[in-house]
PDB file of C-alpha atoms and ligand atoms in Angstrom:
ATOM      1  CA  MET A   1     129.751 -32.793 -27.839  1.00 95.00           C
ATOM      2  CA  LYS A   2     126.833 -31.419 -29.785  1.00 97.00           C
ATOM      3  CA  ARG A   3     124.616 -28.567 -28.710  1.00 98.00           C
ATOM      4  CA  ILE A   4     121.073 -28.345 -29.997  1.00 98.00           C
ATOM      5  CA  ALA A   5     118.896 -25.278 -29.413  1.00 99.00           C
ATOM      6  CA  LEU A   6     115.255 -26.266 -28.813  1.00 99.00           C
ATOM      7  CA  ILE A   7     112.721 -23.554 -29.565  1.00 99.00           C
ATOM      8  CA  SER A   8     108.916 -23.723 -29.510  1.00 98.00           C
ATOM      9  CA  ASP A   9     105.672 -21.750 -29.620  1.00 98.00           C
ATOM     10  CA  ILE A  10     106.835 -18.750 -31.605  1.00 98.00           C
ATOM     11  CA  HIS A  11     103.234 -17.857 -32.506  1.00 98.00           C
ATOM     12  CA  GLY A  12     104.080 -15.279 -35.162  1.00 98.00           C
ATOM     13  CA  ASN A  13     106.208 -13.087 -32.886  1.00 98.00           C
ATOM     14  CA  LEU A  14     109.097 -12.096 -35.162  1.00 98.00           C
ATOM     15  CA  PRO A  15     111.059  -9.780 -32.793  1.00 98.00           C
ATOM     16  CA  ALA A  16     111.115 -12.540 -30.144  1.00 98.00           C
ATOM     17  CA  LEU A  17     112.287 -15.125 -32.699  1.00 98.00           C
ATOM     18  CA  GLN A  18     114.978 -12.805 -34.025  1.00 98.00           C
ATOM     19  CA  ALA A  19     116.285 -12.154 -30.507  1.00 98.00           C
ATOM     20  CA  VAL A  20     116.463 -15.907 -29.821  1.00 98.00           C
ATOM     21  CA  LEU A  21     118.173 -16.640 -33.155  1.00 98.00           C
ATOM     22  CA  ASP A  22     120.717 -13.891 -32.416  1.00 98.00           C
ATOM     23  CA  ASP A  23     121.434 -15.431 -29.003  1.00 98.00           C
ATOM     24  CA  ILE A  24     121.824 -18.902 -30.562  1.00 98.00           C
ATOM     25  CA  ALA A  25     124.196 -17.490 -33.215  1.00 98.00           C
ATOM     26  CA  GLU A  26     126.269 -15.666 -30.592  1.00 98.00           C
ATOM     27  CA  ARG A  27     126.746 -18.962 -28.721  1.00 98.00           C
ATOM     28  CA  GLU A  28     127.698 -20.646 -32.034  1.00 98.00           C
ATOM     29  CA  ILE A  29     125.199 -23.452 -31.533  1.00 98.00           C
ATOM     30  CA  GLU A  30     125.183 -25.686 -34.588  1.00 91.00           C
ATOM     31  CA  SER A  31     121.609 -27.037 -34.704  1.00 98.00           C
ATOM     32  CA  ILE A  32     118.141 -25.692 -33.993  1.00 98.00           C
ATOM     33  CA  TYR A  33     115.076 -27.915 -33.597  1.00 99.00           C
ATOM     34  CA  CYS A  34     111.617 -26.324 -33.472  1.00 99.00           C
ATOM     35  CA  LEU A  35     108.859 -28.039 -31.474  1.00 98.00           C
ATOM     36  CA  GLY A  36     105.880 -26.462 -33.205  1.00 98.00           C
ATOM     37  CA  ASP A  37     103.259 -23.687 -32.984  1.00 98.00           C
ATOM     38  CA  LEU A  38     105.095 -21.431 -35.389  1.00 98.00           C
ATOM     39  CA  ILE A  39     101.953 -19.438 -36.090  1.00 98.00           C
ATOM     40  CA  GLY A  40      98.686 -18.145 -34.622  1.00 97.00           C
ATOM     41  CA  LYS A  41      98.096 -15.465 -31.986  1.00 95.00           C
ATOM     42  CA  GLY A  42     100.837 -13.085 -33.243  1.00 97.00           C
ATOM     43  CA  PRO A  43     100.984 -10.823 -36.321  1.00 98.00           C
ATOM     44  CA  SER A  44     103.843 -12.308 -38.390  1.00 98.00           C
ATOM     45  CA  GLY A  45     103.154 -16.022 -38.805  1.00 98.00           C
ATOM     46  CA  HIS A  46     104.040 -15.914 -42.508  1.00 98.00           C
ATOM     47  CA  LEU A  47     107.503 -14.435 -41.854  1.00 98.00           C
ATOM     48  CA  VAL A  48     108.103 -16.770 -38.901  1.00 98.00           C
ATOM     49  CA  VAL A  49     107.327 -19.851 -41.042  1.00 98.00           C
ATOM     50  CA  ASP A  50     109.786 -18.676 -43.706  1.00 98.00           C
ATOM     51  CA  LEU A  51     112.528 -17.965 -41.156  1.00 98.00           C
ATOM     52  CA  ILE A  52     112.022 -21.238 -39.254  1.00 98.00           C
ATOM     53  CA  ALA A  53     112.071 -23.283 -42.473  1.00 98.00           C
ATOM     54  CA  LYS A  54     115.358 -21.582 -43.369  1.00 98.00           C
ATOM     55  CA  THR A  55     117.146 -21.760 -39.998  1.00 98.00           C
ATOM     56  CA  CYS A  56     115.936 -24.951 -38.261  1.00 98.00           C
ATOM     57  CA  GLU A  57     117.404 -28.376 -38.954  1.00 98.00           C
ATOM     58  CA  LYS A  58     114.217 -30.101 -37.771  1.00 98.00           C
ATOM     59  CA  VAL A  59     110.677 -28.807 -37.262  1.00 98.00           C
ATOM     60  CA  ILE A  60     107.670 -30.666 -35.820  1.00 98.00           C
ATOM     61  CA  ARG A  61     103.952 -29.856 -35.806  1.00 98.00           C
ATOM     62  CA  GLY A  62     102.066 -28.048 -33.058  1.00 98.00           C
ATOM     63  CA  ASN A  63      98.319 -27.885 -32.469  1.00 98.00           C
ATOM     64  CA  TRP A  64      98.014 -24.504 -34.251  1.00 98.00           C
ATOM     65  CA  ASP A  65     100.087 -25.761 -37.209  1.00 98.00           C
ATOM     66  CA  GLU A  66      97.562 -28.555 -37.636  1.00 97.00           C
ATOM     67  CA  PHE A  67      94.165 -26.960 -36.979  1.00 96.00           C
ATOM     68  CA  ILE A  68      94.926 -23.786 -38.951  1.00 97.00           C
ATOM     69  CA  SER A  69      94.379 -25.780 -42.187  1.00 95.00           C
ATOM     70  CA  LYS A  70      90.889 -26.910 -41.191  1.00 95.00           C
ATOM     71  CA  PRO A  71      87.836 -25.152 -42.656  1.00 94.00           C
ATOM     72  CA  THR A  72      86.569 -22.512 -40.234  1.00 94.00           C
ATOM     73  CA  GLU A  73      84.224 -19.562 -39.916  1.00 94.00           C
ATOM     74  CA  GLU A  74      86.174 -18.134 -36.984  1.00 94.00           C
ATOM     75  CA  GLU A  75      87.256 -14.627 -38.010  1.00 94.00           C
ATOM     76  CA  ALA A  76      90.614 -14.763 -36.218  1.00 95.00           C
ATOM     77  CA  LEU A  77      91.537 -18.103 -37.777  1.00 96.00           C
ATOM     78  CA  LEU A  78      90.526 -16.918 -41.257  1.00 97.00           C
ATOM     79  CA  TRP A  79      92.818 -13.911 -40.848  1.00 97.00           C
ATOM     80  CA  HIS A  80      95.788 -16.166 -40.063  1.00 97.00           C
ATOM     81  CA  GLN A  81      94.899 -18.593 -42.888  1.00 97.00           C
ATOM     82  CA  GLN A  82      94.764 -15.771 -45.404  1.00 97.00           C
ATOM     83  CA  GLN A  83      98.064 -14.307 -44.274  1.00 97.00           C
ATOM     84  CA  LEU A  84      99.815 -17.696 -44.515  1.00 98.00           C
ATOM     85  CA  GLY A  85      98.504 -18.742 -47.931  1.00 97.00           C
ATOM     86  CA  PRO A  86      98.290 -22.263 -49.370  1.00 97.00           C
ATOM     87  CA  GLU A  87     102.007 -23.077 -49.590  1.00 98.00           C
ATOM     88  CA  ARG A  88     102.822 -22.318 -45.968  1.00 98.00           C
ATOM     89  CA  LEU A  89      99.650 -24.087 -44.815  1.00 98.00           C
ATOM     90  CA  ALA A  90     100.759 -27.187 -46.745  1.00 98.00           C
ATOM     91  CA  TYR A  91     104.236 -26.936 -45.195  1.00 98.00           C
ATOM     92  CA  LEU A  92     102.796 -26.753 -41.667  1.00 98.00           C
ATOM     93  CA  ALA A  93     100.447 -29.693 -42.302  1.00 97.00           C
ATOM     94  CA  SER A  94     103.353 -31.792 -43.605  1.00 98.00           C
ATOM     95  CA  LEU A  95     105.499 -31.445 -40.486  1.00 98.00           C
ATOM     96  CA  PRO A  96     106.285 -34.649 -38.546  1.00 98.00           C
ATOM     97  CA  PHE A  97     104.938 -35.400 -35.048  1.00 98.00           C
ATOM     98  CA  SER A  98     108.115 -36.148 -33.088  1.00 98.00           C
ATOM     99  CA  ILE A  99     111.916 -35.934 -33.140  1.00 98.00           C
ATOM    100  CA  GLU A 100     113.844 -38.876 -31.655  1.00 98.00           C
ATOM    101  CA  PHE A 101     117.513 -39.608 -31.217  1.00 98.00           C
ATOM    102  CA  VAL A 102     120.069 -41.074 -28.853  1.00 98.00           C
ATOM    103  CA  MET A 103     122.397 -38.748 -26.977  1.00 98.00           C
ATOM    104  CA  SER A 104     125.036 -39.835 -24.450  1.00 98.00           C
ATOM    105  CA  GLY A 105     123.290 -43.185 -23.940  1.00 98.00           C
ATOM    106  CA  LYS A 106     119.811 -41.672 -23.451  1.00 98.00           C
ATOM    107  CA  LYS A 107     116.787 -42.130 -25.686  1.00 98.00           C
ATOM    108  CA  ILE A 108     115.529 -38.609 -26.285  1.00 98.00           C
ATOM    109  CA  ARG A 109     112.034 -37.820 -27.590  1.00 98.00           C
ATOM    110  CA  LEU A 110     110.768 -34.345 -28.452  1.00 98.00           C
ATOM    111  CA  PHE A 111     107.131 -33.531 -29.302  1.00 98.00           C
ATOM    112  CA  HIS A 112     104.773 -30.576 -29.056  1.00 98.00           C
ATOM    113  CA  ALA A 113     102.254 -31.475 -26.338  1.00 98.00           C
ATOM    114  CA  SER A 114     102.148 -35.196 -25.462  1.00 98.00           C
ATOM    115  CA  PRO A 115     103.387 -38.414 -27.096  1.00 98.00           C
ATOM    116  CA  ARG A 116      99.765 -39.184 -27.985  1.00 98.00           C
ATOM    117  CA  SER A 117      98.238 -35.972 -29.266  1.00 98.00           C
ATOM    118  CA  LEU A 118      98.856 -32.364 -30.233  1.00 98.00           C
ATOM    119  CA  TYR A 119      95.832 -31.450 -28.121  1.00 97.00           C
ATOM    120  CA  GLU A 120      96.622 -33.123 -24.795  1.00 98.00           C
ATOM    121  CA  ARG A 121      97.855 -30.338 -22.512  1.00 97.00           C
ATOM    122  CA  ILE A 122     100.045 -31.473 -19.590  1.00 98.00           C
ATOM    123  CA  HIS A 123     101.197 -28.992 -16.938  1.00 97.00           C
ATOM    124  CA  PRO A 124     103.988 -29.435 -14.367  1.00 96.00           C
ATOM    125  CA  TRP A 125     101.354 -29.441 -11.602  1.00 96.00           C
ATOM    126  CA  ASN A 126      99.489 -32.433 -13.078  1.00 97.00           C
ATOM    127  CA  ASP A 127      99.699 -35.680 -11.080  1.00 96.00           C
ATOM    128  CA  ARG A 128     102.768 -37.911 -11.171  1.00 96.00           C
ATOM    129  CA  GLU A 129     101.107 -40.615 -13.272  1.00 96.00           C
ATOM    130  CA  THR A 130     100.171 -38.074 -15.947  1.00 97.00           C
ATOM    131  CA  LEU A 131     103.713 -36.663 -16.029  1.00 97.00           C
ATOM    132  CA  LEU A 132     105.226 -40.165 -16.251  1.00 97.00           C
ATOM    133  CA  SER A 133     102.927 -40.910 -19.215  1.00 97.00           C
ATOM    134  CA  LEU A 134     104.970 -38.397 -21.206  1.00 98.00           C
ATOM    135  CA  PHE A 135     107.815 -40.946 -21.413  1.00 98.00           C
ATOM    136  CA  GLN A 136     105.571 -43.493 -23.145  1.00 98.00           C
ATOM    137  CA  SER A 137     105.322 -43.955 -26.887  1.00 97.00           C
ATOM    138  CA  SER A 138     102.253 -44.105 -29.145  1.00 96.00           C
ATOM    139  CA  ASN A 139     101.419 -44.772 -32.788  1.00 95.00           C
ATOM    140  CA  GLU A 140     102.109 -41.083 -33.489  1.00 95.00           C
ATOM    141  CA  CYS A 141     105.768 -41.350 -32.404  1.00 95.00           C
ATOM    142  CA  GLU A 142     108.715 -42.283 -34.583  1.00 93.00           C
ATOM    143  CA  SER A 143     109.592 -45.363 -32.489  1.00 94.00           C
ATOM    144  CA  ASP A 144     107.767 -47.479 -29.892  1.00 95.00           C
ATOM    145  CA  VAL A 145     110.364 -47.406 -27.097  1.00 96.00           C
ATOM    146  CA  GLU A 146     110.011 -45.489 -23.841  1.00 97.00           C
ATOM    147  CA  ALA A 147     112.092 -42.338 -23.653  1.00 98.00           C
ATOM    148  CA  ASP A 148     114.695 -41.502 -20.979  1.00 98.00           C
ATOM    149  CA  VAL A 149     114.574 -37.782 -21.668  1.00 98.00           C
ATOM    150  CA  VAL A 150     111.494 -35.944 -22.942  1.00 98.00           C
ATOM    151  CA  GLY A 151     111.272 -32.325 -24.086  1.00 98.00           C
ATOM    152  CA  TYR A 152     108.064 -30.595 -25.156  1.00 98.00           C
ATOM    153  CA  GLY A 153     106.370 -27.225 -25.710  1.00 98.00           C
ATOM    154  CA  ASP A 154     102.673 -26.253 -25.840  1.00 98.00           C
ATOM    155  CA  ILE A 155     102.140 -24.938 -22.306  1.00 98.00           C
ATOM    156  CA  HIS A 156     104.373 -21.845 -22.643  1.00 97.00           C
ATOM    157  CA  ASN A 157     105.869 -22.576 -19.231  1.00 97.00           C
ATOM    158  CA  ALA A 158     109.509 -23.711 -18.966  1.00 98.00           C
ATOM    159  CA  TYR A 159     110.376 -26.303 -16.313  1.00 98.00           C
ATOM    160  CA  ILE A 160     112.419 -29.421 -15.589  1.00 98.00           C
ATOM    161  CA  GLN A 161     111.692 -32.434 -13.356  1.00 97.00           C
ATOM    162  CA  HIS A 162     113.642 -35.631 -12.697  1.00 96.00           C
ATOM    163  CA  PHE A 163     112.052 -38.897 -11.590  1.00 91.00           C
ATOM    164  CA  GLU A 164     112.705 -42.640 -11.705  1.00 85.00           C
ATOM    165  CA  GLY A 165     115.913 -42.112 -13.655  1.00 91.00           C
ATOM    166  CA  LYS A 166     114.149 -40.009 -16.258  1.00 97.00           C
ATOM    167  CA  THR A 167     114.228 -36.331 -17.132  1.00 98.00           C
ATOM    168  CA  LEU A 168     111.248 -34.272 -18.279  1.00 98.00           C
ATOM    169  CA  PHE A 169     111.485 -30.685 -19.446  1.00 98.00           C
ATOM    170  CA  ASN A 170     109.426 -28.038 -21.168  1.00 98.00           C
ATOM    171  CA  VAL A 171     111.274 -25.547 -23.373  1.00 98.00           C
ATOM    172  CA  GLY A 172     108.802 -22.710 -22.762  1.00 98.00           C
ATOM    173  CA  SER A 173     107.677 -20.296 -25.461  1.00 98.00           C
ATOM    174  CA  VAL A 174     109.680 -17.973 -27.705  1.00 98.00           C
ATOM    175  CA  GLY A 175     106.845 -15.658 -28.691  1.00 98.00           C
ATOM    176  CA  ASN A 176     104.170 -15.982 -26.018  1.00 97.00           C
ATOM    177  CA  PRO A 177     105.774 -16.908 -22.678  1.00 97.00           C
ATOM    178  CA  LEU A 178     103.377 -17.262 -19.746  1.00 95.00           C
ATOM    179  CA  GLU A 179     105.696 -17.018 -16.731  1.00 93.00           C
ATOM    180  CA  ILE A 180     108.384 -14.420 -17.486  1.00 94.00           C
ATOM    181  CA  THR A 181     107.857 -11.897 -20.291  1.00 96.00           C
ATOM    182  CA  GLN A 182     111.129 -12.852 -22.003  1.00 98.00           C
ATOM    183  CA  ALA A 183     111.585 -15.344 -24.847  1.00 98.00           C
ATOM    184  CA  SER A 184     112.404 -18.875 -23.641  1.00 98.00           C
ATOM    185  CA  TYR A 185     114.459 -21.672 -25.172  1.00 98.00           C
ATOM    186  CA  VAL A 186     116.605 -24.641 -24.127  1.00 99.00           C
ATOM    187  CA  ILE A 187     120.095 -25.817 -25.074  1.00 98.00           C
ATOM    188  CA  LEU A 188     120.535 -29.594 -24.997  1.00 98.00           C
ATOM    189  CA  GLU A 189     124.135 -30.795 -24.978  1.00 98.00           C
ATOM    190  CA  GLY A 190     125.669 -34.258 -25.155  1.00 98.00           C
ATOM    191  CA  HIS A 191     127.218 -36.864 -27.445  1.00 98.00           C
ATOM    192  CA  TYR A 192     124.780 -37.105 -30.342  1.00 98.00           C
ATOM    193  CA  GLY A 193     124.081 -40.618 -31.612  1.00 98.00           C
ATOM    194  CA  GLU A 194     126.277 -42.295 -28.961  1.00 98.00           C
ATOM    195  CA  THR A 195     124.855 -45.209 -26.974  1.00 98.00           C
ATOM    196  CA  LYS A 196     127.593 -45.109 -24.331  1.00 98.00           C
ATOM    197  CA  GLU A 197     126.459 -43.253 -21.219  1.00 97.00           C
ATOM    198  CA  SER A 198     127.951 -39.820 -20.611  1.00 97.00           C
ATOM    199  CA  ALA A 199     126.823 -36.413 -19.387  1.00 96.00           C
ATOM    200  CA  VAL A 200     123.764 -34.681 -20.833  1.00 96.00           C
ATOM    201  CA  SER A 201     122.947 -31.101 -19.938  1.00 97.00           C
ATOM    202  CA  VAL A 202     119.741 -29.114 -20.280  1.00 98.00           C
ATOM    203  CA  GLN A 203     120.196 -25.354 -20.092  1.00 98.00           C
ATOM    204  CA  PHE A 204     117.330 -22.848 -19.899  1.00 98.00           C
ATOM    205  CA  VAL A 205     117.828 -19.477 -21.558  1.00 98.00           C
ATOM    206  CA  ARG A 206     115.674 -16.338 -21.262  1.00 98.00           C
ATOM    207  CA  VAL A 207     116.148 -13.658 -23.881  1.00 98.00           C
ATOM    208  CA  PRO A 208     114.831 -10.107 -23.542  1.00 98.00           C
ATOM    209  CA  TYR A 209     113.351  -8.655 -26.720  1.00 98.00           C
ATOM    210  CA  SER A 210     111.403  -5.567 -27.735  1.00 98.00           C
ATOM    211  CA  ILE A 211     107.833  -6.340 -26.667  1.00 98.00           C
ATOM    212  CA  GLN A 212     106.889  -2.874 -27.900  1.00 98.00           C
ATOM    213  CA  ARG A 213     108.103  -3.735 -31.410  1.00 98.00           C
ATOM    214  CA  SER A 214     105.944  -6.893 -31.392  1.00 98.00           C
ATOM    215  CA  ILE A 215     102.942  -4.847 -30.248  1.00 97.00           C
ATOM    216  CA  ASP A 216     103.585  -2.196 -32.920  1.00 98.00           C
ATOM    217  CA  GLN A 217     103.712  -4.926 -35.583  1.00 98.00           C
ATOM    218  CA  ALA A 218     100.425  -6.375 -34.287  1.00 98.00           C
ATOM    219  CA  ILE A 219      98.752  -2.938 -34.449  1.00 97.00           C
ATOM    220  CA  GLU A 220     100.222  -2.306 -37.908  1.00 97.00           C
ATOM    221  CA  ALA A 221      98.872  -5.668 -39.139  1.00 97.00           C
ATOM    222  CA  ASP A 222      95.402  -4.805 -37.754  1.00 95.00           C
ATOM    223  CA  MET A 223      95.376  -8.237 -36.196  1.00 95.00           C
ATOM    224  CA  PRO A 224      92.322  -9.903 -34.627  1.00 94.00           C
ATOM    225  CA  LEU A 225      92.259 -10.297 -30.810  1.00 95.00           C
ATOM    226  CA  LEU A 226      94.805  -7.500 -30.571  1.00 95.00           C
ATOM    227  CA  ASN A 227      94.104  -6.446 -26.974  1.00 94.00           C
ATOM    228  CA  GLU A 228      94.334 -10.001 -25.661  1.00 93.00           C
ATOM    229  CA  TYR A 229      97.659 -10.414 -27.449  1.00 95.00           C
ATOM    230  CA  ILE A 230      99.082  -7.162 -26.067  1.00 95.00           C
ATOM    231  CA  GLN A 231      98.014  -8.110 -22.559  1.00 94.00           C
ATOM    232  CA  GLU A 232      99.668 -11.534 -22.800  1.00 94.00           C
ATOM    233  CA  LEU A 233     102.970 -10.180 -24.111  1.00 96.00           C
ATOM    234  CA  ARG A 234     103.124  -7.469 -21.456  1.00 95.00           C
ATOM    235  CA  THR A 235     102.025  -9.527 -18.439  1.00 93.00           C
ATOM    236  CA  GLY A 236     102.657 -13.198 -19.277  1.00 92.00           C
ATOM    237  CA  VAL A 237      99.132 -13.923 -18.034  1.00 90.00           C
ATOM    238  CA  TYR A 238      97.033 -16.199 -20.248  1.00 88.00           C
ATOM    239  CA  ARG A 239      93.960 -14.618 -21.815  1.00 81.00           C
ATOM    240  CA  GLY A 240      91.880 -17.502 -20.524  1.00 65.00           C
ATOM    241  CA  ILE A 241      89.941 -18.191 -23.704  1.00 51.00           C
ATOM    242  CA  LYS A 242      90.210 -21.572 -25.391  1.00 48.00           C
ATOM    243  CA  LEU A 243      91.781 -20.853 -28.760  1.00 44.00           C
ATOM    244  CA  LYS A 244      94.501 -23.432 -28.002  1.00 43.00           C
TER     245      LYS A 244
HETATM  246 MN1  LIG B 301     101.307 -22.828 -28.354  1.00 95.05          MN
END
């Protein structure tokens, strides 16, 4: 059996990432895949990119990882661009769209937001047809087959649903969770690369971390949109402005 830790939406929150990596190490999990949005919102995107590149076996692109490279006059985005610098921006832009593999007879597909786009946001309360569309493929994906198991990030809200023989889950957010104010990640376990059917498990983990340390780092960095960030970390309630 292989266990893979799936992490997503770190958003520059280093204390949250460190707490999750410590938990993964304590469980002796061999592989970590990151589902994107390494940066943006939080104060330490540069350090998070370096740590993710070092510790994760596979990393895919999130919406922030893509649009952060685009020319902008938005003050907050310029601040993050400057902190990251050209090399990290090039790394983020180069990340692939999806991760696909077979595990215990299931076709598994992982992406950031939807199989079609980094900017299509799908919540667990969306209609059944919309949720089922997450199993489809598109030109963006690595292969054109329908998936049996789909995992994604983007919405910062961990959940699992089963329907029509398929399993859909969201891994939640490491650095900016919007349901419980503890870092979220998922452990996927099964027989990697095997086409014969056997058990697959999806385990949700919540990790407490020092929110105060993250806030102190944000203040220290003199980060833009500081109050909105502090409020989100402390309450798990979305700031309600469309910065994606
Ligand atoms: Mn995100």
